[in-house]
Amino acid sequence: MAATDLERCSNVDPEPRSLSLGGHVGFDSLPDQLVSKSVTQGFSFNILCVGETGIGKSTLMNTLFNTNFETEEASHHEACVRLRPQTYDLQESNVHLKLTIVDAVGFGDQINKDESYRPIVDYIDAQFESYLQEELKIRRSLFDYHDTRVHVCLYFITPTGHSLKSLDLVTMKKLDSKVNIIPIIAKADTISKSELHKFKIKIMGELVSNGVQIYQFPTDDEAVAEINAVMNAHLPFAVVGSTEEVKVGNKLVRARQYPWGVVQVENENHCDFVKLREMLIRVNMEDLREQTHTRHYELYRRCKLEEMGFQDSDGDSQPFSLQETYEAKRKEFLSELQRKEEEMRQMFVNKVKETELELKEKERELHEKFEHLKRIHQEEKRKVEEKRRELEEESSAFSRRKLEALQSQALQATSQQPLRKDKDKKN
Ligand code: GTP
Ligand code: MG
């Protein structure tokens, strides 16, 4: 760019002047264009369900989206918490929604629950990381990228009527800077109305005193400020889930039927299901997506980039140079690599020396053993030789004695023969 162009660029008018138009130009259709583009593109929404096994997560999801996601029941014997994402393509009118429901399978089932939050945090971070990687690519395709970042965490609280468990507090505290948390009291039909009221107050008090930040429905948009403000006061929502249809009057409604009566899911006097659906899907879905991008992901991205050595320039200093940061980081990385290499080389040399010494020692031991065995062998050989000699001597002495005996026998035999002949003649 020529110097004059640069000057012209930097001499931007600080205050844009407002002008009136002589007639209709057409850029007032921009919002419509935006809507049309978004509809064509479709939306993605990702819900994370955290709550103990059998608390009613799948039933609530089925009730919320009025369908059957056909999820498997979890067992109570998982060795650790496992995240199970499942994605569905849904369509309502002409709007396509790619919905991902992530189940924290086995949550609360381990004897040692200290690290139960860890796989959940790791899963959320992994989704942020893959989005960041996509952004940092030279050839990005964010347009058709399947955004798997978690937009909302529905935290299912067990309806004990007492207080939050420490597992709930620890998990929510670990998650609150990473995801929009909406706490809900599950199976609210199992707790009485007055107990529920006290339970809600207790939960909110505990969340505040432990500094857990839950998602607040936004009140800055006039259109929804009033309803959102009212709904914020109803948190945590006490919900009942059911996909069973029961006849009430002459209408079929989703409800849970008991011997003493019917709990209607969509009856606001019975539970807060409608409030939850209204807030989560019909009013604040876009805000949840936006908050995820502008607040939680931004925080992750900032920390990651700072870790990588990037920084923003303050107003007065020179603009921040990517090239310089890259060079500095590269230098740092190379010297670290060199240091590690040297360390490993030294380690290798030491190891070789150690092994050499060990081998020498082994060799010496073997040699000693060999000498010892040789000595034993020679001694044995000497003994055997001696024995052999003794045996040979004995054998020759024996042969001698045998020969002598034979000879004396023969002598006796010859001396007795004439006597016998004389006897025969006389007879
Ligand atoms: P896992 O996925 O196995 O952890 O279970 P889950 O949390 O998905 O629970 P699920 O929806 O499978 O429900 C477990 C049981 O609780 C089923 O028998 C449901 O009918 C029952 N249930 C679900 N929601 C409610 C509720 O609001 N009130 C009552 N009383 N029971 C419920
Ligand atoms: Mg389930």
Tab-separated table of C-alpha atoms and ligand atoms in Angstrom:
chain	number	residue	atom	x	y	z
A	1	MET	CA	0.000	0.000	0.000
A	2	ALA	CA	1.408	3.437	-0.899
A	3	ALA	CA	2.198	5.908	1.893
A	4	THR	CA	-0.571	8.247	0.790
A	5	ASP	CA	-3.105	5.413	0.904
A	6	LEU	CA	-1.988	4.568	4.409
A	7	GLU	CA	-2.372	8.197	5.493
A	8	ARG	CA	-5.826	8.306	3.950
A	9	CYS	CA	-6.752	5.074	5.802
A	10	SER	CA	-5.585	6.346	9.133
A	11	ASN	CA	-7.352	9.689	8.691
A	12	VAL	CA	-10.766	8.130	9.254
A	13	ASP	CA	-13.479	10.583	10.216
A	14	PRO	CA	-14.032	9.994	13.951
A	15	GLU	CA	-17.720	10.989	13.864
A	16	PRO	CA	-19.754	9.578	10.962
A	17	ARG	CA	-22.214	12.143	9.683
A	18	SER	CA	-25.827	11.130	9.474
A	19	LEU	CA	-27.522	11.780	6.182
A	20	SER	CA	-31.077	11.354	5.096
A	21	LEU	CA	-31.952	9.282	2.049
A	22	GLY	CA	-33.887	10.685	-0.864
A	23	GLY	CA	-35.900	7.487	-1.357
A	24	HIS	CA	-36.046	3.754	-0.668
A	25	VAL	CA	-32.645	2.121	-1.149
A	26	GLY	CA	-33.352	-1.359	0.145
A	27	PHE	CA	-30.830	-2.102	2.902
A	28	ASP	CA	-33.716	-2.272	5.343
A	29	SER	CA	-34.069	-5.829	4.088
A	30	LEU	CA	-30.801	-6.814	5.782
A	31	PRO	CA	-32.514	-8.418	8.813
A	32	ASP	CA	-34.686	-10.466	6.427
A	33	GLN	CA	-31.602	-11.508	4.479
A	34	LEU	CA	-29.987	-12.568	7.725
A	35	VAL	CA	-33.026	-14.622	8.749
A	36	SER	CA	-33.241	-16.255	5.341
A	37	LYS	CA	-29.516	-17.107	5.393
A	38	SER	CA	-29.718	-18.554	8.903
A	39	VAL	CA	-32.747	-20.646	8.001
A	40	THR	CA	-30.988	-22.052	4.954
A	41	GLN	CA	-27.887	-22.768	6.968
A	42	GLY	CA	-29.757	-24.396	9.866
A	43	PHE	CA	-28.857	-24.205	13.543
A	44	SER	CA	-27.043	-26.317	15.997
A	45	PHE	CA	-27.821	-26.570	19.692
A	46	ASN	CA	-26.010	-28.689	22.209
A	47	ILE	CA	-27.401	-29.647	25.592
A	48	LEU	CA	-25.380	-31.294	28.320
A	49	CYS	CA	-27.399	-33.271	30.884
A	50	VAL	CA	-25.700	-33.753	34.225
A	51	GLY	CA	-27.459	-35.628	36.965
A	52	GLU	CA	-27.319	-38.936	38.716
A	53	THR	CA	-28.332	-42.146	36.979
A	54	GLY	CA	-32.093	-42.562	36.691
A	55	ILE	CA	-32.901	-38.977	37.734
A	56	GLY	CA	-35.066	-38.503	34.613
A	57	LYS	CA	-32.678	-36.910	32.086
A	58	SER	CA	-33.791	-38.891	29.040
A	59	THR	CA	-37.472	-38.593	29.920
A	60	LEU	CA	-37.150	-34.818	30.221
A	61	MET	CA	-35.351	-34.552	26.856
A	62	ASN	CA	-38.069	-36.639	25.221
A	63	THR	CA	-40.729	-34.462	26.845
A	64	LEU	CA	-39.003	-31.191	25.889
A	65	PHE	CA	-38.631	-32.065	22.213
A	66	ASN	CA	-41.834	-34.113	22.068
A	67	THR	CA	-40.146	-37.108	20.532
A	68	ASN	CA	-38.420	-40.324	21.544
A	69	PHE	CA	-34.639	-40.109	21.349
A	70	GLU	CA	-34.415	-43.804	22.232
A	71	THR	CA	-31.491	-43.476	24.594
A	72	GLU	CA	-30.100	-46.438	26.460
A	73	GLU	CA	-30.448	-46.671	30.213
A	74	ALA	CA	-27.166	-46.337	32.080
A	75	SER	CA	-25.967	-48.917	34.573
A	76	HIS	CA	-24.951	-47.984	38.097
A	77	HIS	CA	-21.597	-49.727	37.665
A	78	GLU	CA	-19.589	-47.349	35.496
A	79	ALA	CA	-15.996	-47.108	36.723
A	80	CYS	CA	-15.958	-43.384	35.948
A	81	VAL	CA	-18.147	-40.687	34.425
A	82	ARG	CA	-18.374	-41.036	30.649
A	83	LEU	CA	-19.721	-38.407	28.237
A	84	ARG	CA	-22.067	-39.764	25.571
A	85	PRO	CA	-23.004	-37.268	22.844
A	86	GLN	CA	-25.777	-38.113	20.416
A	87	THR	CA	-26.739	-35.873	17.528
A	88	TYR	CA	-30.154	-35.679	15.919
A	89	ASP	CA	-31.487	-33.778	12.919
A	90	LEU	CA	-34.783	-32.149	13.816
A	91	GLN	CA	-37.060	-30.003	11.719
A	92	GLU	CA	-39.898	-27.716	12.729
A	93	SER	CA	-41.652	-25.779	9.926
A	94	ASN	CA	-38.719	-24.965	7.649
A	95	VAL	CA	-36.142	-24.641	10.427
A	96	HIS	CA	-33.505	-27.359	10.710
A	97	LEU	CA	-31.918	-27.973	14.075
A	98	LYS	CA	-28.914	-30.178	14.617
A	99	LEU	CA	-29.439	-31.101	18.247
A	100	THR	CA	-26.746	-32.796	20.292
A	101	ILE	CA	-27.666	-34.226	23.668
A	102	VAL	CA	-24.676	-35.103	25.788
A	103	ASP	CA	-25.299	-37.445	28.692
A	104	ALA	CA	-22.915	-37.595	31.629
A	105	VAL	CA	-23.270	-41.366	32.032
A	106	GLY	CA	-22.508	-42.793	35.469
A	107	PHE	CA	-22.467	-39.415	37.235
A	108	GLY	CA	-22.668	-39.861	40.993
A	109	ASP	CA	-22.270	-43.649	40.888
A	110	GLN	CA	-18.626	-43.946	41.921
A	111	ILE	CA	-17.592	-44.449	45.536
A	112	ASN	CA	-14.904	-41.810	45.167
A	113	LYS	CA	-16.578	-38.831	43.496
A	114	ASP	CA	-13.659	-36.394	43.834
A	115	GLU	CA	-12.896	-36.367	40.128
A	116	SER	CA	-16.462	-36.786	38.803
A	117	TYR	CA	-16.454	-33.301	37.294
A	118	ARG	CA	-13.177	-33.838	35.411
A	119	PRO	CA	-14.512	-35.777	32.335
A	120	ILE	CA	-17.278	-33.170	31.973
A	121	VAL	CA	-14.834	-30.253	32.076
A	122	ASP	CA	-12.527	-32.085	29.663
A	123	TYR	CA	-15.390	-32.705	27.246
A	124	ILE	CA	-16.431	-29.027	27.245
A	125	ASP	CA	-12.812	-27.906	26.756
A	126	ALA	CA	-12.309	-30.414	23.946
A	127	GLN	CA	-15.237	-28.869	22.030
A	128	PHE	CA	-13.815	-25.366	22.537
A	129	GLU	CA	-10.414	-26.610	21.422
A	130	SER	CA	-11.704	-28.128	18.210
A	131	TYR	CA	-13.539	-24.856	17.388
A	132	LEU	CA	-10.349	-22.880	18.115
A	133	GLN	CA	-8.340	-25.239	15.915
A	134	GLU	CA	-10.830	-24.657	13.114
A	135	GLU	CA	-10.531	-20.894	13.557
A	136	LEU	CA	-6.731	-21.069	13.481
A	137	LYS	CA	-6.634	-23.162	10.310
A	138	ILE	CA	-5.343	-21.485	7.159
A	139	ARG	CA	-8.284	-22.900	5.215
A	140	ARG	CA	-11.183	-22.487	7.612
A	141	SER	CA	-14.625	-23.838	6.948
A	142	LEU	CA	-16.551	-22.377	9.854
A	143	PHE	CA	-19.580	-22.016	7.591
A	144	ASP	CA	-20.302	-25.752	7.493
A	145	TYR	CA	-18.393	-26.612	10.670
A	146	HIS	CA	-20.452	-28.735	13.078
A	147	ASP	CA	-20.262	-26.640	16.215
A	148	THR	CA	-20.248	-29.044	19.145
A	149	ARG	CA	-19.610	-26.460	21.866
A	150	VAL	CA	-21.988	-27.036	24.763
A	151	HIS	CA	-24.591	-24.264	24.822
A	152	VAL	CA	-26.347	-25.215	28.023
A	153	CYS	CA	-25.892	-27.568	30.916
A	154	LEU	CA	-29.118	-28.781	32.508
A	155	TYR	CA	-28.060	-29.703	36.000
A	156	PHE	CA	-30.527	-32.194	37.502
A	157	ILE	CA	-30.856	-31.789	41.269
A	158	THR	CA	-32.218	-34.720	43.256
A	159	PRO	CA	-35.468	-33.725	44.990
A	160	THR	CA	-34.265	-34.455	48.509
A	161	GLY	CA	-35.884	-31.369	50.058
A	162	HIS	CA	-32.766	-30.909	52.178
A	163	SER	CA	-29.928	-29.140	50.451
A	164	LEU	CA	-27.502	-29.491	47.587
A	165	LYS	CA	-24.976	-32.301	47.827
A	166	SER	CA	-21.340	-31.310	47.866
A	167	LEU	CA	-20.934	-33.163	44.549
A	168	ASP	CA	-23.510	-30.785	43.015
A	169	LEU	CA	-21.776	-27.699	44.369
A	170	VAL	CA	-18.285	-28.800	43.340
A	171	THR	CA	-19.409	-29.817	39.850
A	172	MET	CA	-21.398	-26.645	39.214
A	173	LYS	CA	-18.516	-24.515	40.512
A	174	LYS	CA	-16.087	-26.238	38.133
A	175	LEU	CA	-18.463	-25.774	35.191
A	176	ASP	CA	-19.795	-22.283	35.729
A	177	SER	CA	-17.053	-20.450	33.801
A	178	LYS	CA	-17.306	-22.881	30.901
A	179	VAL	CA	-20.997	-23.331	30.228
A	180	ASN	CA	-24.416	-21.799	30.867
A	181	ILE	CA	-25.837	-23.746	33.786
A	182	ILE	CA	-29.572	-24.048	34.295
A	183	PRO	CA	-30.264	-25.935	37.531
A	184	ILE	CA	-33.477	-27.932	37.635
A	185	ILE	CA	-35.105	-29.942	40.372
A	186	ALA	CA	-35.902	-33.287	38.785
A	187	LYS	CA	-38.905	-35.495	39.576
A	188	ALA	CA	-40.584	-32.557	41.253
A	189	ASP	CA	-43.766	-34.618	41.665
A	190	THR	CA	-42.042	-36.458	44.514
A	191	ILE	CA	-41.825	-33.396	46.740
A	192	SER	CA	-44.678	-31.468	48.341
A	193	LYS	CA	-45.502	-27.889	47.349
A	194	SER	CA	-44.366	-26.253	50.599
A	195	GLU	CA	-41.205	-28.355	50.752
A	196	LEU	CA	-40.438	-27.474	47.160
A	197	HIS	CA	-40.729	-23.763	47.885
A	198	LYS	CA	-38.285	-24.021	50.803
A	199	PHE	CA	-35.987	-26.293	48.796
A	200	LYS	CA	-35.779	-23.755	45.958
A	201	ILE	CA	-34.846	-20.959	48.376
A	202	LYS	CA	-32.265	-23.167	50.040
A	203	ILE	CA	-30.672	-24.154	46.730
A	204	MET	CA	-30.416	-20.565	45.529
A	205	GLY	CA	-28.932	-19.520	48.868
A	206	GLU	CA	-26.333	-22.263	48.690
A	207	LEU	CA	-25.422	-21.420	45.108
A	208	VAL	CA	-24.935	-17.767	46.014
A	209	SER	CA	-22.960	-18.462	49.193
A	210	ASN	CA	-20.660	-20.827	47.293
A	211	GLY	CA	-20.185	-18.349	44.466
A	212	VAL	CA	-21.694	-20.594	41.785
A	213	GLN	CA	-22.705	-18.539	38.749
A	214	ILE	CA	-25.759	-19.963	37.068
A	215	TYR	CA	-27.173	-18.716	33.772
A	216	GLN	CA	-29.410	-15.686	34.137
A	217	PHE	CA	-32.025	-15.122	31.468
A	218	PRO	CA	-31.025	-11.826	29.818
A	219	THR	CA	-32.959	-8.712	30.654
A	220	ASP	CA	-31.266	-6.309	28.263
A	221	ASP	CA	-33.556	-7.022	25.324
A	222	GLU	CA	-36.782	-5.097	25.896
A	223	ALA	CA	-38.903	-7.669	24.106
A	224	VAL	CA	-38.109	-10.401	26.610
A	225	ALA	CA	-36.805	-8.424	29.593
A	226	GLU	CA	-39.992	-8.711	31.597
A	227	ILE	CA	-40.622	-12.425	31.147
A	228	ASN	CA	-36.939	-13.232	31.680
A	229	ALA	CA	-36.822	-11.197	34.897
A	230	VAL	CA	-39.892	-13.037	36.208
A	231	MET	CA	-38.418	-16.402	35.231
A	232	ASN	CA	-35.076	-15.664	36.869
A	233	ALA	CA	-36.981	-15.512	40.140
A	234	HIS	CA	-38.412	-19.006	39.536
A	235	LEU	CA	-35.025	-20.708	39.301
A	236	PRO	CA	-34.315	-23.539	39.847
A	237	PHE	CA	-37.198	-24.908	37.800
A	238	ALA	CA	-38.943	-27.875	39.337
A	239	VAL	CA	-39.794	-30.198	36.487
A	240	VAL	CA	-41.686	-33.379	35.818
A	241	GLY	CA	-41.089	-35.437	32.704
A	242	SER	CA	-43.357	-37.918	31.004
A	243	THR	CA	-44.096	-39.074	27.514
A	244	GLU	CA	-47.190	-40.963	28.609
A	245	GLU	CA	-50.502	-39.492	27.517
A	246	VAL	CA	-53.390	-39.473	29.974
A	247	LYS	CA	-56.976	-38.409	29.347
A	248	VAL	CA	-57.869	-35.369	31.456
A	249	GLY	CA	-61.422	-34.171	30.799
A	250	ASN	CA	-61.757	-34.764	27.085
A	251	LYS	CA	-58.152	-33.940	26.270
A	252	LEU	CA	-55.063	-36.187	26.064
A	253	VAL	CA	-52.220	-34.593	27.991
A	254	ARG	CA	-48.717	-35.686	28.904
A	255	ALA	CA	-48.816	-36.637	32.527
A	256	ARG	CA	-47.802	-39.081	35.241
A	257	GLN	CA	-50.687	-41.022	36.637
A	258	TYR	CA	-50.755	-42.079	40.269
A	259	PRO	CA	-53.416	-43.882	42.318
A	260	TRP	CA	-54.226	-40.564	44.002
A	261	GLY	CA	-54.207	-38.350	40.924
A	262	VAL	CA	-52.568	-37.131	37.764
A	263	VAL	CA	-49.515	-34.839	37.508
A	264	GLN	CA	-49.775	-32.921	34.272
A	265	VAL	CA	-46.429	-32.035	32.783
A	266	GLU	CA	-47.686	-28.913	31.028
A	267	ASN	CA	-49.824	-27.641	33.886
A	268	GLU	CA	-48.056	-24.685	35.501
A	269	ASN	CA	-49.794	-25.392	38.803
A	270	HIS	CA	-48.201	-28.828	38.856
A	271	CYS	CA	-44.602	-28.061	37.806
A	272	ASP	CA	-42.282	-25.656	35.979
A	273	PHE	CA	-41.869	-27.743	32.813
A	274	VAL	CA	-43.557	-25.131	30.618
A	275	LYS	CA	-41.370	-22.394	32.102
A	276	LEU	CA	-38.254	-24.417	31.333
A	277	ARG	CA	-39.354	-25.137	27.759
A	278	GLU	CA	-40.288	-21.494	27.261
A	279	MET	CA	-36.981	-20.201	28.574
A	280	LEU	CA	-34.700	-22.821	27.082
A	281	ILE	CA	-36.190	-23.242	23.638
A	282	ARG	CA	-38.701	-20.557	22.780
A	283	VAL	CA	-37.117	-17.420	24.251
A	284	ASN	CA	-33.434	-17.825	25.030
A	285	MET	CA	-32.000	-20.484	22.741
A	286	GLU	CA	-30.177	-17.891	20.660
A	287	ASP	CA	-28.913	-16.091	23.767
A	288	LEU	CA	-27.522	-19.370	25.103
A	289	ARG	CA	-25.697	-19.891	21.789
A	290	GLU	CA	-24.434	-16.326	21.833
A	291	GLN	CA	-23.299	-16.443	25.469
A	292	THR	CA	-21.415	-19.644	24.726
A	293	HIS	CA	-19.553	-17.922	21.908
A	294	THR	CA	-18.998	-14.486	23.379
A	295	ARG	CA	-18.425	-15.391	27.024
A	296	HIS	CA	-17.349	-18.972	27.607
A	297	TYR	CA	-15.554	-19.669	24.348
A	298	GLU	CA	-13.980	-16.207	24.431
A	299	LEU	CA	-12.545	-16.935	27.867
A	300	TYR	CA	-11.169	-20.260	26.691
A	301	ARG	CA	-9.721	-18.700	23.536
A	302	ARG	CA	-8.157	-15.811	25.454
A	303	CYS	CA	-6.461	-18.110	27.964
A	304	LYS	CA	-5.237	-20.404	25.196
A	305	LEU	CA	-3.828	-17.568	23.075
A	306	GLU	CA	-2.176	-15.971	26.106
A	307	GLU	CA	-0.657	-19.357	26.934
A	308	MET	CA	0.714	-19.413	23.400
A	309	GLY	CA	2.332	-16.015	23.990
A	310	PHE	CA	-0.074	-13.789	22.092
A	311	GLN	CA	-1.159	-10.506	23.601
A	312	ASP	CA	-3.105	-7.414	22.640
A	313	SER	CA	-1.335	-4.076	22.369
A	314	ASP	CA	-2.473	-1.315	24.683
A	315	GLY	CA	-3.559	1.950	23.061
A	316	ASP	CA	-0.199	3.790	23.234
A	317	SER	CA	2.253	1.061	22.345
A	318	GLN	CA	3.110	-0.286	18.924
A	319	PRO	CA	0.484	-2.537	17.395
A	320	PHE	CA	0.982	-6.119	18.426
A	321	SER	CA	2.982	-8.010	15.853
A	322	LEU	CA	2.009	-11.608	15.150
A	323	GLN	CA	5.321	-12.115	13.363
A	324	GLU	CA	7.345	-10.992	16.401
A	325	THR	CA	5.321	-13.158	18.768
A	326	TYR	CA	5.750	-16.076	16.453
A	327	GLU	CA	9.515	-15.518	16.244
A	328	ALA	CA	9.825	-15.117	20.031
A	329	LYS	CA	7.745	-18.217	20.665
A	330	ARG	CA	9.731	-20.139	18.072
A	331	LYS	CA	13.014	-19.087	19.695
A	332	GLU	CA	11.677	-20.076	23.110
A	333	PHE	CA	10.463	-23.368	21.737
A	334	LEU	CA	13.767	-24.126	19.995
A	335	SER	CA	15.841	-23.377	23.101
A	336	GLU	CA	13.460	-25.513	25.163
A	337	LEU	CA	13.817	-28.252	22.576
A	338	GLN	CA	17.618	-27.948	22.701
A	339	ARG	CA	17.566	-28.085	26.483
A	340	LYS	CA	15.350	-31.162	26.402
A	341	GLU	CA	17.595	-32.767	23.759
A	342	GLU	CA	20.711	-32.100	25.864
A	343	GLU	CA	18.919	-33.473	28.919
A	344	MET	CA	17.933	-36.600	27.041
A	345	ARG	CA	21.446	-37.039	25.589
A	346	GLN	CA	22.920	-36.755	29.075
A	347	MET	CA	20.374	-39.212	30.380
A	348	PHE	CA	21.242	-41.583	27.569
A	349	VAL	CA	24.989	-41.328	28.259
A	350	ASN	CA	24.416	-41.957	31.957
A	351	LYS	CA	22.204	-44.903	31.176
A	352	VAL	CA	24.805	-46.378	28.826
A	353	LYS	CA	27.511	-45.930	31.480
A	354	GLU	CA	25.316	-47.554	34.089
A	355	THR	CA	24.549	-50.457	31.784
A	356	GLU	CA	28.240	-50.829	30.919
A	357	LEU	CA	29.133	-50.993	34.589
A	358	GLU	CA	26.376	-53.496	35.222
A	359	LEU	CA	27.594	-55.638	32.321
A	360	LYS	CA	31.190	-55.501	33.545
A	361	GLU	CA	30.101	-56.543	37.005
A	362	LYS	CA	28.089	-59.402	35.498
A	363	GLU	CA	31.099	-60.448	33.411
A	364	ARG	CA	33.342	-60.456	36.480
A	365	GLU	CA	30.810	-62.531	38.397
A	366	LEU	CA	30.544	-64.976	35.524
A	367	HIS	CA	34.302	-65.257	35.265
A	368	GLU	CA	34.572	-65.942	38.979
A	369	LYS	CA	31.874	-68.561	38.699
A	370	PHE	CA	33.663	-70.128	35.760
A	371	GLU	CA	36.976	-70.277	37.660
A	372	HIS	CA	35.241	-71.768	40.655
A	373	LEU	CA	33.545	-74.421	38.512
A	374	LYS	CA	36.858	-75.125	36.786
A	375	ARG	CA	38.519	-75.697	40.137
A	376	ILE	CA	35.720	-78.006	41.244
A	377	HIS	CA	35.960	-79.844	37.945
A	378	GLN	CA	39.710	-80.348	38.262
A	379	GLU	CA	39.331	-81.566	41.822
A	380	GLU	CA	36.608	-84.003	40.750
A	381	LYS	CA	38.769	-85.152	37.840
A	382	ARG	CA	41.696	-85.736	40.165
A	383	LYS	CA	39.525	-87.768	42.535
A	384	VAL	CA	38.111	-89.837	39.679
A	385	GLU	CA	41.635	-90.513	38.367
A	386	GLU	CA	42.738	-91.654	41.801
A	387	LYS	CA	39.696	-93.874	42.117
A	388	ARG	CA	40.400	-95.337	38.693
A	389	ARG	CA	43.977	-96.048	39.606
A	390	GLU	CA	42.909	-97.730	42.843
A	391	LEU	CA	40.357	-99.805	40.971
A	392	GLU	CA	42.913	-100.799	38.370
A	393	GLU	CA	45.339	-101.847	41.100
A	394	GLU	CA	42.582	-103.803	42.828
A	395	SER	CA	41.609	-105.383	39.545
A	396	SER	CA	45.180	-106.446	38.697
A	397	ALA	CA	45.672	-107.798	42.244
A	398	PHE	CA	42.439	-109.728	41.848
A	399	SER	CA	43.547	-111.139	38.471
A	400	ARG	CA	46.824	-112.140	40.015
A	401	ARG	CA	45.120	-113.884	42.891
A	402	LYS	CA	42.743	-115.596	40.515
A	403	LEU	CA	45.599	-116.875	38.345
A	404	GLU	CA	47.445	-118.172	41.396
A	405	ALA	CA	44.321	-119.946	42.593
A	406	LEU	CA	43.817	-121.564	39.227
A	407	GLN	CA	47.399	-122.649	39.047
A	408	SER	CA	47.285	-124.222	42.531
A	409	GLN	CA	44.027	-125.995	41.593
A	410	ALA	CA	45.665	-127.369	38.445
A	411	LEU	CA	48.697	-128.522	40.407
A	412	GLN	CA	46.508	-130.346	42.905
A	413	ALA	CA	44.609	-132.039	40.118
A	414	THR	CA	47.774	-133.385	38.418
A	415	SER	CA	49.252	-134.678	41.694
A	416	GLN	CA	46.053	-136.681	42.514
A	417	GLN	CA	45.662	-138.371	39.076
A	418	PRO	CA	48.443	-141.305	39.455
A	419	LEU	CA	47.001	-142.189	42.861
A	420	ARG	CA	43.560	-142.722	41.386
A	421	LYS	CA	44.985	-144.908	38.544
A	422	ASP	CA	46.740	-147.135	41.174
A	423	LYS	CA	43.489	-147.532	43.075
A	424	ASP	CA	41.668	-148.568	39.896
A	425	LYS	CA	44.257	-151.195	39.063
A	426	LYS	CA	44.025	-152.754	42.583
A	427	ASN	CA	40.307	-153.005	42.301
B	1	GTP	P1	-30.017	-42.824	32.915
B	1	GTP	O1	-29.887	-42.349	31.523
B	1	GTP	O2	-30.087	-44.313	33.021
B	1	GTP	O3	-29.043	-42.224	33.850
B	1	GTP	O4	-31.437	-42.376	33.469
B	1	GTP	P2	-32.151	-41.008	33.171
B	1	GTP	O5	-31.634	-39.958	34.057
B	1	GTP	O6	-32.165	-40.748	31.729
B	1	GTP	O7	-33.627	-41.344	33.702
B	1	GTP	P3	-34.853	-41.818	32.821
B	1	GTP	O8	-35.394	-40.718	32.032
B	1	GTP	O9	-34.487	-43.056	32.113
B	1	GTP	O10	-35.895	-42.120	33.992
B	1	GTP	C1	-35.671	-43.057	34.989
B	1	GTP	C2	-36.983	-43.389	35.665
B	1	GTP	O11	-37.504	-42.237	36.296
B	1	GTP	C3	-38.042	-43.886	34.717
B	1	GTP	O12	-38.776	-44.888	35.336
B	1	GTP	C4	-38.919	-42.675	34.500
B	1	GTP	O13	-40.268	-42.996	34.200
B	1	GTP	C5	-38.830	-41.992	35.856
B	1	GTP	N1	-39.048	-40.555	35.730
B	1	GTP	C6	-38.596	-39.754	34.768
B	1	GTP	N2	-39.003	-38.507	35.001
B	1	GTP	C7	-39.725	-38.524	36.123
B	1	GTP	C8	-40.420	-37.536	36.894
B	1	GTP	O14	-40.435	-36.369	36.554
B	1	GTP	N3	-41.063	-37.940	38.025
B	1	GTP	C9	-41.036	-39.224	38.446
B	1	GTP	N4	-41.692	-39.523	39.540
B	1	GTP	N5	-40.414	-40.181	37.756
B	1	GTP	C10	-39.757	-39.837	36.611
B	2	MG	MG	-31.002	-41.609	30.182
